[in-house]
Short mmCIF file of C-alpha atoms in Angstrom, two decimals:
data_model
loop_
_atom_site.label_atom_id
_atom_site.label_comp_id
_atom_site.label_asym_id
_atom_site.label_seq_id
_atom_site.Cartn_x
_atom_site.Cartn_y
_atom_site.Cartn_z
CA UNK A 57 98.88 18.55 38.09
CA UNK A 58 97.33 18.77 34.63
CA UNK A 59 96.02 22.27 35.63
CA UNK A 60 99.23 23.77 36.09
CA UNK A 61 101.13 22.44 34.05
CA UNK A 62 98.47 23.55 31.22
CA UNK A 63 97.68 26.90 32.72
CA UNK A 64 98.01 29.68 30.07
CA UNK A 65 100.74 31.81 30.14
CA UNK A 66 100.79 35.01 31.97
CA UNK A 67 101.13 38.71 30.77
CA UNK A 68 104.65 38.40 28.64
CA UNK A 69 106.20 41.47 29.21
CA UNK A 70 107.15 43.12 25.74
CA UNK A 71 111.08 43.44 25.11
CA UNK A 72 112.04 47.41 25.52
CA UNK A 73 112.95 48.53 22.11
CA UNK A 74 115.42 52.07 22.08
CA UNK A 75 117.14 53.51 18.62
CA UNK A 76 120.38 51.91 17.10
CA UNK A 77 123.07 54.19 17.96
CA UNK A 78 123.99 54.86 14.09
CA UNK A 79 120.47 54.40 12.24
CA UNK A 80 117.75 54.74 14.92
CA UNK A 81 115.85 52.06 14.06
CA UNK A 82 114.47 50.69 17.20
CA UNK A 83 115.74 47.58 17.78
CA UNK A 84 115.35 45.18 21.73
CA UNK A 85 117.91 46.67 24.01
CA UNK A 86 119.61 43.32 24.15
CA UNK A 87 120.20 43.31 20.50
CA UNK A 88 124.00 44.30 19.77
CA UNK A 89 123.50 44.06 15.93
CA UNK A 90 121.51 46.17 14.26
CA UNK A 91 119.54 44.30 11.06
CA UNK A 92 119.20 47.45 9.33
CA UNK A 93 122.44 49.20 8.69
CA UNK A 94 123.87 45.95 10.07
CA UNK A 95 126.66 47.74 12.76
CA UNK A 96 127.81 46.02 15.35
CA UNK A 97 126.71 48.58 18.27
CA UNK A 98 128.43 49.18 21.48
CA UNK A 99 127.27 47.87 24.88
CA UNK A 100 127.27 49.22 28.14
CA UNK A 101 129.84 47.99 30.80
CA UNK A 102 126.82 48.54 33.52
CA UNK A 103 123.95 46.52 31.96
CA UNK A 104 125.35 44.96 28.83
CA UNK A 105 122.30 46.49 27.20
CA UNK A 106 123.08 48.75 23.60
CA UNK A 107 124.22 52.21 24.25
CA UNK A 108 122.10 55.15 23.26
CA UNK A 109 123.05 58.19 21.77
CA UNK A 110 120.37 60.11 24.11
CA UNK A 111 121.98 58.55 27.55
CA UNK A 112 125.75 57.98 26.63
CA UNK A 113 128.56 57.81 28.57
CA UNK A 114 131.93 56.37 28.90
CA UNK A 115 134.04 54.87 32.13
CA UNK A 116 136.56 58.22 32.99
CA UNK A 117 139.01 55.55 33.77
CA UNK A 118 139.06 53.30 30.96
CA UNK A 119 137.01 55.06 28.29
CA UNK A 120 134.51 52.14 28.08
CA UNK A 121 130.86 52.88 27.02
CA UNK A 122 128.51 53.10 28.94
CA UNK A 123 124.32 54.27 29.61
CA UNK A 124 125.08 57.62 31.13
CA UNK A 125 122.15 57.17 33.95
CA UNK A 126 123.51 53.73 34.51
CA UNK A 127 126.65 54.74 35.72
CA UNK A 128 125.58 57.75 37.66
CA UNK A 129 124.01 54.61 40.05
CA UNK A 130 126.96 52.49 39.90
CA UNK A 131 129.12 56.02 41.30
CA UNK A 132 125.97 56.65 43.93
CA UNK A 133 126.84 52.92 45.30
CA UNK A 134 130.56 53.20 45.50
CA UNK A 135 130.45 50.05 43.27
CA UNK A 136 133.94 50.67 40.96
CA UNK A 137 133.88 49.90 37.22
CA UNK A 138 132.90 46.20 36.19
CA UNK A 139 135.70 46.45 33.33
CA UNK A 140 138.53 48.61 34.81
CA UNK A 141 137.88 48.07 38.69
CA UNK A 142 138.52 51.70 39.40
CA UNK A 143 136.70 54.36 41.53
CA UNK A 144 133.97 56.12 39.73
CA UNK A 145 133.88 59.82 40.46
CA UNK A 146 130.45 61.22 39.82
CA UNK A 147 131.74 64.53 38.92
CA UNK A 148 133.71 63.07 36.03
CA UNK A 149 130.77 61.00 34.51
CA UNK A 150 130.03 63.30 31.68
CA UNK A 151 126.61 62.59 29.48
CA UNK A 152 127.64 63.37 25.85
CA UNK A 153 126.08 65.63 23.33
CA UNK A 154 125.03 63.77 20.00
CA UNK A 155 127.72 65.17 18.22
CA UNK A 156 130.35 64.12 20.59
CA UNK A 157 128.90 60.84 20.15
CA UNK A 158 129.38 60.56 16.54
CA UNK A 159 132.55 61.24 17.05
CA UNK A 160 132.95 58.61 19.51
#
Protein backbone atom coordinates (compact mmCIF):
# COMPACT_ATOMS: atom_id res chain seq x y z
CA UNK A 1 0.00 0.00 0.00
CA UNK A 2 2.86 2.22 1.12
CA UNK A 3 4.11 2.17 -2.54
CA UNK A 4 1.24 3.76 -3.95
CA UNK A 5 0.20 5.76 -1.83
CA UNK A 6 3.91 7.33 -1.83
CA UNK A 7 4.47 7.03 -5.53
CA UNK A 8 5.65 10.39 -6.99
CA UNK A 9 3.46 12.34 -8.84
CA UNK A 10 3.10 12.08 -12.50
CA UNK A 11 3.80 14.61 -15.39
CA UNK A 12 1.49 17.77 -14.09
CA UNK A 13 0.28 19.14 -17.06
CA UNK A 14 1.09 23.02 -17.13
CA UNK A 15 -2.13 25.36 -16.99
CA UNK A 16 -2.62 26.95 -20.75
CA UNK A 17 -1.86 30.56 -20.35
CA UNK A 18 -3.58 33.01 -23.47
CA UNK A 19 -3.50 37.13 -23.31
CA UNK A 20 -6.00 39.17 -21.09
CA UNK A 21 -8.45 40.51 -23.41
CA UNK A 22 -7.58 44.32 -22.42
CA UNK A 23 -3.71 44.12 -21.41
CA UNK A 24 -2.34 40.88 -22.92
CA UNK A 25 -0.64 39.73 -20.21
CA UNK A 26 -0.89 36.05 -20.28
CA UNK A 27 -2.70 34.95 -17.61
CA UNK A 28 -4.33 30.64 -17.03
CA UNK A 29 -7.38 30.46 -19.19
CA UNK A 30 -9.42 29.82 -16.11
CA UNK A 31 -8.44 33.05 -14.61
CA UNK A 32 -11.42 35.68 -15.04
CA UNK A 33 -9.40 38.50 -13.30
CA UNK A 34 -6.63 39.80 -14.65
CA UNK A 35 -3.78 40.84 -11.74
CA UNK A 36 -2.33 43.30 -13.95
CA UNK A 37 -4.72 45.90 -15.14
CA UNK A 38 -7.04 44.16 -12.66
CA UNK A 39 -10.41 43.86 -15.26
CA UNK A 40 -12.76 41.60 -14.67
CA UNK A 41 -12.63 39.71 -18.23
CA UNK A 42 -15.43 38.06 -20.00
CA UNK A 43 -15.98 34.29 -20.22
CA UNK A 44 -17.15 32.15 -22.77
CA UNK A 45 -20.73 30.62 -22.59
CA UNK A 46 -19.07 27.30 -24.33
CA UNK A 47 -16.13 26.55 -21.98
CA UNK A 48 -16.30 29.12 -19.23
CA UNK A 49 -12.67 29.71 -20.11
CA UNK A 50 -11.56 33.84 -20.70
CA UNK A 51 -12.37 35.12 -24.07
CA UNK A 52 -9.65 36.13 -26.46
CA UNK A 53 -9.47 38.91 -28.59
CA UNK A 54 -7.77 36.56 -31.41
CA UNK A 55 -10.86 33.87 -31.30
CA UNK A 56 -13.95 36.05 -30.24
CA UNK A 57 -17.30 35.62 -30.73
CA UNK A 58 -20.67 36.27 -29.40
CA UNK A 59 -24.11 33.99 -29.23
CA UNK A 60 -26.27 35.65 -32.53
CA UNK A 61 -29.16 35.07 -30.28
CA UNK A 62 -28.36 36.53 -27.10
CA UNK A 63 -25.16 38.48 -27.72
CA UNK A 64 -23.23 36.45 -25.08
CA UNK A 65 -19.40 36.01 -25.50
CA UNK A 66 -18.06 33.51 -26.57
CA UNK A 67 -14.41 31.58 -28.11
CA UNK A 68 -15.26 31.94 -31.74
CA UNK A 69 -13.86 28.20 -32.60
CA UNK A 70 -15.79 27.02 -29.62
CA UNK A 71 -18.98 27.78 -30.89
CA UNK A 72 -18.41 26.88 -34.47
CA UNK A 73 -18.42 23.05 -32.63
CA UNK A 74 -21.30 23.66 -30.50
CA UNK A 75 -23.34 24.79 -34.19
CA UNK A 76 -21.51 21.51 -35.96
CA UNK A 77 -23.38 19.36 -33.07
CA UNK A 78 -26.77 20.92 -33.23
CA UNK A 79 -26.18 21.50 -29.46
CA UNK A 80 -28.28 25.14 -28.94
CA UNK A 81 -26.77 27.87 -26.74
CA UNK A 82 -25.97 26.88 -22.98
CA UNK A 83 -27.27 30.53 -21.94
CA UNK A 84 -30.13 31.37 -24.38
CA UNK A 85 -31.23 27.72 -25.47
CA UNK A 86 -31.60 28.80 -29.05
CA UNK A 87 -30.48 27.28 -32.42
CA UNK A 88 -27.03 28.23 -33.43
CA UNK A 89 -26.75 29.00 -37.12
CA UNK A 90 -23.20 28.56 -38.29
CA UNK A 91 -23.53 31.12 -40.90
CA UNK A 92 -24.30 33.78 -38.31
CA UNK A 93 -21.31 32.95 -35.94
CA UNK A 94 -19.15 35.81 -36.94
CA UNK A 95 -15.26 35.84 -35.56
CA UNK A 96 -14.57 39.55 -34.77
CA UNK A 97 -11.81 41.78 -35.89
CA UNK A 98 -9.74 43.33 -32.89
CA UNK A 99 -11.23 46.50 -33.34
CA UNK A 100 -14.72 45.31 -33.21
CA UNK A 101 -13.69 43.79 -30.10
CA UNK A 102 -12.66 46.84 -28.37
CA UNK A 103 -15.63 48.06 -29.05
CA UNK A 104 -17.37 45.23 -27.62
Amino acid sequence: IEKLVRRPPSKTEEEKVQPCPYCSFKLPVNLLDCPRCKNEIPFCLVTGRHVVVSDFTTCHNCEYPAIHSEMLQLADKNIPCYMCNKKIDKQKVKKYSKAEVKKY
